[in-house]
């Protein structure tokens, strides 16, 4: 009788061990989902910013999540110092620069860009009661801009105008640049239109004036390392699909007024 009991226990133990081994092997056999790290400026509304609960939200965040699902990866969002974005990418600390990232010739030398996915302009913003009405009237005035931004590149592309400024003050974020304008320390702000329009809508458009002249049109793209050619193709294909099936338009409508 004891012998039968011991045999039963031994058999049950053996079966449990076998089941654990099978489960363990099955788990090991499941490939882990690839993770991509997306670098962004978490103050750049409405492209990528924090809501009242501190969650990262925005147009580019929604686009990135949709692309990630379509190409079978997990997207991790990493706030970075925007002035160090290309360095972070090429050092391998992030895999994508995706946050209202303007395509420029200088940046094309450093990173690979996807197809453009959104148009933008570099507009000139003043307070509503400012006497500035034209670009030429920025002469002798204090102008503010985000450091290492395409707005700064656009200003520098017109050296005679830039040289006429009283001072050109650079800030880490556009929010800081807006605060400087609102305080009266600066007279005008050069900034991405998509960011400025959203910001002004939140705090009161009547407080500001947008000049008819600007510092030019541009296009946003997604930046990758130059040797990530396979990933570049996957993202381009996914974005093309989203534009064809209406997914892109749905996300656009969530964050922007009718174009």
Short mmCIF file of C-alpha atoms in Angstrom, two decimals, residues 124-133 178 181-182 186-188 200 204-211:
data_model
loop_
_atom_site.label_atom_id
_atom_site.label_comp_id
_atom_site.label_asym_id
_atom_site.label_seq_id
_atom_site.Cartn_x
_atom_site.Cartn_y
_atom_site.Cartn_z
CA UNK A 124 6.01 86.35 -35.43
CA UNK A 125 3.92 86.89 -32.30
CA UNK A 126 3.62 90.10 -30.27
CA UNK A 127 1.29 91.25 -27.53
CA UNK A 128 -2.00 92.61 -28.86
CA UNK A 129 -1.19 96.22 -27.99
CA UNK A 130 2.28 96.18 -29.59
CA UNK A 131 3.12 98.84 -32.17
CA UNK A 132 5.05 96.27 -34.23
CA UNK A 133 3.21 95.53 -37.48
CA UNK A 178 6.00 83.09 -24.29
CA UNK A 181 6.96 88.06 -24.05
CA UNK A 182 4.01 88.26 -21.66
CA UNK A 186 10.82 90.91 -24.94
CA UNK A 187 8.89 92.55 -27.76
CA UNK A 188 8.27 89.65 -30.14
CA UNK A 200 -2.69 81.17 -27.55
CA UNK A 204 -6.57 83.70 -24.63
CA UNK A 205 -6.00 84.58 -28.27
CA UNK A 206 -7.07 88.17 -27.66
CA UNK A 207 -3.83 88.79 -25.75
CA UNK A 208 -1.67 88.38 -28.85
CA UNK A 209 -1.16 89.58 -32.39
CA UNK A 210 0.30 87.51 -35.23
CA UNK A 211 2.06 89.51 -37.92
#
